[in-house]
Short mmCIF file of C-alpha atoms and ligand atoms in Angstrom, two decimals:
data_model
loop_
_atom_site.label_atom_id
_atom_site.label_comp_id
_atom_site.label_asym_id
_atom_site.label_seq_id
_atom_site.Cartn_x
_atom_site.Cartn_y
_atom_site.Cartn_z
CA MET A 15 4.78 13.40 11.30
CA ASN A 16 5.20 10.46 13.66
CA THR A 17 3.58 7.10 13.05
CA ILE A 18 0.76 5.81 15.26
CA GLY A 19 3.15 3.34 16.85
CA GLU A 20 5.65 6.08 17.66
CA ASN A 21 2.89 8.16 19.22
CA ILE A 22 1.90 5.27 21.48
CA ILE A 23 5.47 4.69 22.56
CA SER A 24 6.19 8.34 23.33
CA LEU A 25 2.93 8.78 25.28
CA LYS A 26 3.69 5.68 27.35
CA ARG A 27 7.14 7.04 28.04
CA GLU A 28 5.69 10.33 29.22
CA LEU A 29 2.83 9.02 31.37
CA PRO A 30 3.60 7.98 34.96
CA PRO A 31 3.58 4.17 35.17
CA GLU A 32 0.39 4.08 37.26
CA VAL A 33 -1.64 6.03 34.68
CA LYS A 34 -3.39 3.84 32.12
CA LEU A 35 -3.64 4.92 28.51
CA VAL A 36 -6.96 4.41 26.72
CA ALA A 37 -6.40 4.89 22.99
CA VAL A 38 -9.56 6.50 21.63
CA SER A 39 -10.05 5.04 18.17
CA LYS A 40 -13.53 6.35 17.29
CA THR A 41 -13.96 7.07 13.56
CA LYS A 42 -10.53 5.51 12.84
CA PRO A 43 -10.12 2.36 10.73
CA VAL A 44 -9.18 -1.07 12.02
CA SER A 45 -5.78 -0.75 10.29
CA ASP A 46 -4.93 2.23 12.53
CA ILE A 47 -5.96 0.30 15.62
CA LEU A 48 -3.71 -2.59 14.56
CA GLN A 49 -0.75 -0.23 14.28
CA ALA A 50 -1.30 0.93 17.85
CA TYR A 51 -1.83 -2.67 18.98
CA ASN A 52 1.44 -3.74 17.38
CA ALA A 53 3.19 -0.99 19.36
CA GLY A 54 1.92 -2.59 22.55
CA GLN A 55 -1.38 -0.78 23.13
CA LYS A 56 -4.09 -3.10 24.52
CA ILE A 57 -6.85 -0.73 25.73
CA PHE A 58 -9.05 1.02 23.18
CA GLY A 59 -11.98 3.36 23.71
CA GLU A 60 -14.96 3.87 21.42
CA ASN A 61 -18.01 6.05 21.84
CA ARG A 62 -20.54 4.19 19.71
CA VAL A 63 -21.87 0.72 20.35
CA GLY A 64 -22.26 -0.34 16.71
CA GLU A 65 -18.80 0.85 15.72
CA LEU A 66 -17.20 -0.85 18.71
CA LEU A 67 -18.81 -4.23 17.96
CA LEU A 68 -17.86 -4.05 14.29
CA LYS A 69 -14.21 -3.32 15.10
CA LYS A 70 -13.96 -5.82 17.92
CA ASN A 71 -14.96 -8.62 15.54
CA GLN A 72 -12.03 -7.83 13.24
CA LEU A 73 -9.32 -7.41 15.86
CA PRO A 74 -7.28 -9.54 18.29
CA GLY A 75 -9.20 -11.02 21.20
CA ASP A 76 -6.88 -9.72 23.91
CA ILE A 77 -7.88 -6.09 23.31
CA GLU A 78 -9.71 -4.49 26.23
CA TRP A 79 -12.61 -2.45 24.91
CA HIS A 80 -13.86 0.53 26.87
CA LEU A 81 -17.04 2.43 26.09
CA ILE A 82 -16.46 6.16 26.66
CA GLY A 83 -19.57 7.69 25.03
CA HIS A 84 -23.18 8.01 26.12
CA LEU A 85 -24.91 4.63 26.26
CA GLN A 86 -28.61 4.34 25.48
CA THR A 87 -30.49 1.87 27.66
CA ASN A 88 -31.81 -0.01 24.63
CA LYS A 89 -28.24 -0.81 23.53
CA VAL A 90 -27.06 -2.18 26.87
CA LYS A 91 -28.00 -5.78 26.19
CA SER A 92 -26.06 -5.94 22.91
CA ILE A 93 -22.82 -4.52 24.27
CA ILE A 94 -22.13 -5.51 27.86
CA SER A 95 -20.54 -8.85 27.14
CA SER A 96 -18.01 -7.13 24.84
CA LEU A 97 -16.77 -4.49 27.25
CA SER A 98 -14.22 -4.47 30.02
CA LEU A 99 -15.19 -1.01 31.30
CA ILE A 100 -17.99 1.50 30.75
CA HIS A 101 -16.69 5.01 31.52
CA SER A 102 -19.95 6.77 30.75
CA VAL A 103 -22.58 5.67 33.25
CA ASP A 104 -24.47 8.93 33.58
CA SER A 105 -27.83 8.07 35.17
CA PHE A 106 -29.39 5.80 37.76
CA ARG A 107 -31.71 4.43 35.08
CA LEU A 108 -28.74 3.39 32.93
CA LEU A 109 -26.93 1.79 35.86
CA LYS A 110 -30.07 -0.13 36.75
CA THR A 111 -30.47 -1.36 33.19
CA ILE A 112 -26.84 -2.51 33.12
CA ASN A 113 -27.33 -4.30 36.42
CA ASP A 114 -30.54 -6.02 35.25
CA GLU A 115 -29.07 -7.19 31.94
CA ALA A 116 -25.79 -8.29 33.52
CA LEU A 117 -27.70 -10.32 36.08
CA ILE A 118 -29.52 -12.19 33.31
CA MET A 119 -26.19 -12.92 31.60
CA ASN A 120 -24.59 -13.92 34.88
CA ARG A 121 -21.92 -11.26 34.55
CA VAL A 122 -20.56 -8.41 36.59
CA VAL A 123 -19.97 -5.25 34.56
CA SER A 124 -17.29 -2.73 35.56
CA CYS A 125 -18.51 0.87 35.44
CA LEU A 126 -17.32 4.41 36.13
CA LEU A 127 -19.75 7.12 37.20
CA GLN A 128 -19.56 10.03 34.79
CA PHE A 129 -19.76 13.44 36.43
CA HIS A 130 -20.78 16.68 34.79
CA ILE A 131 -17.83 18.92 35.66
CA ALA A 132 -17.73 21.22 32.61
CA THR A 133 -19.61 24.46 32.10
CA GLU A 134 -20.99 23.32 28.72
CA GLU A 135 -24.55 22.11 28.97
CA THR A 136 -24.21 19.43 26.34
CA LYS A 137 -22.02 17.10 28.34
CA PHE A 138 -23.68 14.21 30.09
CA GLY A 139 -23.12 13.27 33.69
CA PHE A 140 -24.22 13.13 37.30
CA SER A 141 -23.93 15.86 39.89
CA ILE A 142 -22.40 14.86 43.22
CA GLU A 143 -25.80 15.33 44.89
CA GLU A 144 -27.41 12.84 42.50
CA VAL A 145 -24.70 10.28 43.12
CA LEU A 146 -24.92 10.64 46.90
CA ARG A 147 -28.69 10.17 46.72
CA MET A 148 -28.26 7.12 44.50
CA MET A 149 -25.66 5.55 46.78
CA ASP A 150 -27.90 5.98 49.81
CA SER A 151 -30.87 4.35 48.10
CA GLU A 152 -31.93 0.85 48.94
CA GLU A 153 -32.25 -0.07 45.29
CA PHE A 154 -28.60 0.76 44.68
CA SER A 155 -27.46 -1.27 47.65
CA ASN A 156 -29.06 -4.33 46.05
CA PHE A 157 -27.21 -4.07 42.75
CA ARG A 158 -25.02 -7.13 42.54
CA SER A 159 -24.09 -7.19 38.85
CA VAL A 160 -22.30 -3.86 38.49
CA ARG A 161 -18.87 -3.10 39.90
CA ILE A 162 -18.31 0.62 40.47
CA CYS A 163 -14.62 1.20 39.72
CA GLY A 164 -14.38 4.98 39.99
CA VAL A 165 -15.31 8.23 38.29
CA MET A 166 -14.99 9.90 34.90
CA GLY A 167 -15.36 13.43 33.65
CA MET A 168 -14.64 15.84 30.82
CA ALA A 169 -13.41 19.37 31.41
CA THR A 170 -14.67 22.43 29.60
CA PHE A 171 -13.21 22.83 26.12
CA THR A 172 -11.07 25.91 26.75
CA ASP A 173 -7.47 27.09 26.69
CA ASP A 174 -7.88 28.43 30.23
CA LYS A 175 -5.74 26.04 32.26
CA ILE A 176 -7.08 27.39 35.55
CA VAL A 177 -10.63 26.40 34.61
CA VAL A 178 -9.58 22.96 33.40
CA SER A 179 -7.44 22.18 36.43
CA SER A 180 -10.13 23.30 38.87
CA GLU A 181 -12.70 21.07 37.14
CA PHE A 182 -10.37 18.08 37.29
CA ARG A 183 -9.62 18.88 40.92
CA SER A 184 -13.31 18.80 41.76
CA LEU A 185 -13.67 15.39 40.06
CA ALA A 186 -10.75 14.06 42.10
CA GLY A 187 -12.48 15.48 45.19
CA TYR A 188 -15.69 13.59 44.34
CA PHE A 189 -13.64 10.43 43.97
CA ARG A 190 -12.12 10.88 47.45
CA LEU A 191 -15.49 11.68 49.02
CA LEU A 192 -17.10 8.57 47.54
CA LYS A 193 -14.10 6.45 48.45
CA GLU A 194 -14.31 7.54 52.09
CA ARG A 195 -18.07 7.22 52.41
CA PHE A 196 -18.88 4.13 50.38
CA PHE A 197 -15.83 2.33 49.02
CA GLU A 198 -13.22 2.34 51.75
CA ASN A 199 -13.08 -1.45 51.68
CA SER A 200 -13.46 -1.76 47.91
CA PRO A 201 -10.02 -1.85 46.27
CA GLU A 202 -11.66 -1.95 42.83
CA PHE A 203 -12.91 1.62 43.37
CA CYS A 204 -9.62 3.16 42.26
CA GLU A 205 -9.99 4.90 38.90
CA ILE A 206 -10.23 8.57 37.97
CA SER A 207 -10.73 8.73 34.20
CA MET A 208 -9.86 12.25 33.12
CA GLY A 209 -7.70 13.87 30.47
CA MET A 210 -7.85 13.93 26.67
CA SER A 211 -5.35 15.01 23.98
CA GLY A 212 -5.59 18.69 24.86
CA ASP A 213 -5.61 18.47 28.65
CA PHE A 214 -4.13 15.16 29.78
CA ARG A 215 -1.04 16.74 31.35
CA ILE A 216 -3.24 18.89 33.57
CA ALA A 217 -5.38 15.83 34.39
CA VAL A 218 -2.35 13.78 35.39
CA GLY A 219 -1.24 16.64 37.63
CA GLU A 220 -4.63 16.51 39.34
CA GLY A 221 -4.52 12.76 39.98
CA SER A 222 -5.86 11.05 36.86
CA THR A 223 -5.37 7.27 36.77
CA MET A 224 -6.69 6.85 33.22
CA VAL A 225 -6.31 9.19 30.25
CA ARG A 226 -8.43 8.87 27.09
CA ILE A 227 -6.40 10.03 24.12
CA GLY A 228 -7.49 10.03 20.49
CA SER A 229 -6.19 12.70 18.13
CA LEU A 230 -2.71 12.84 19.64
CA ILE A 231 -2.29 9.17 18.69
CA PHE A 232 -4.32 8.77 15.50
CA GLY A 233 -4.35 12.32 14.12
CA ASP A 234 -7.30 14.66 13.77
CA ARG A 235 -10.78 13.28 13.15
CA LYS A 236 -12.71 14.59 10.13
C1 PLP B 5 -13.30 11.65 21.67
C2 PLP B 5 -13.16 11.48 23.12
C3 PLP B 5 -11.89 11.48 23.73
C4 PLP B 5 -10.59 11.69 22.98
O1 PLP B 5 -10.51 12.97 22.47
P1 PLP B 5 -9.14 13.55 21.84
O2 PLP B 5 -9.27 15.01 22.03
O3 PLP B 5 -9.12 13.13 20.42
O4 PLP B 5 -8.02 12.96 22.61
C5 PLP B 5 -11.84 11.26 25.10
N1 PLP B 5 -12.95 11.07 25.82
C6 PLP B 5 -14.18 11.07 25.28
C7 PLP B 5 -15.36 10.84 26.14
C8 PLP B 5 -14.32 11.29 23.90
O5 PLP B 5 -15.55 11.29 23.38
#
């Protein structure tokens, strides 16, 4: 078996240079994260607020922390100053809460809009209709403390590559639609976060700019 550092290096070698690697370290100890960090990895993704804050406190300050899991509105205040990107904005109510709290803290928080692209019902996310309605609303146009940097989605958990690639293709299509309609003059709207250990090659083929990889780097989670 390869070491964590070797896994980081070989993934970076394989990924096209414009695709960012988010190392998903949920459930893994700080010592594992340090091994990845020492191999040059600077972006880590966690899905729980409490776990992220605990780890951040014990690790180097130049790590970029991304939240990739569902965020409850009552946790927003405690986390936003610790994050460089929230991948998992999945409702208007959550985006509004982030905007309101960020305004109080005099910050601008970078966010991705999470779309529901999979067939499973358990996965969070917007539909394209909901996002279009939100973007056209006056309330949204007054948000000054969130920076929408792109889209995120998770494909159905299946071996069927046709299903996975068509779901990723629809996410990339939503990105282009939003870019044309609302973000043509916003260079920061540039990210398509898609692809995990089992499907990142398909995601990259469909235009991913950010892959979120856990088990392929750190080994299986219990
Ligand atoms: C856990 C998780 C990942 C990483 O999953 P792996 O299959 O271990 O690569 C990516 N994205 C999200 C949202 C996750 O929750």
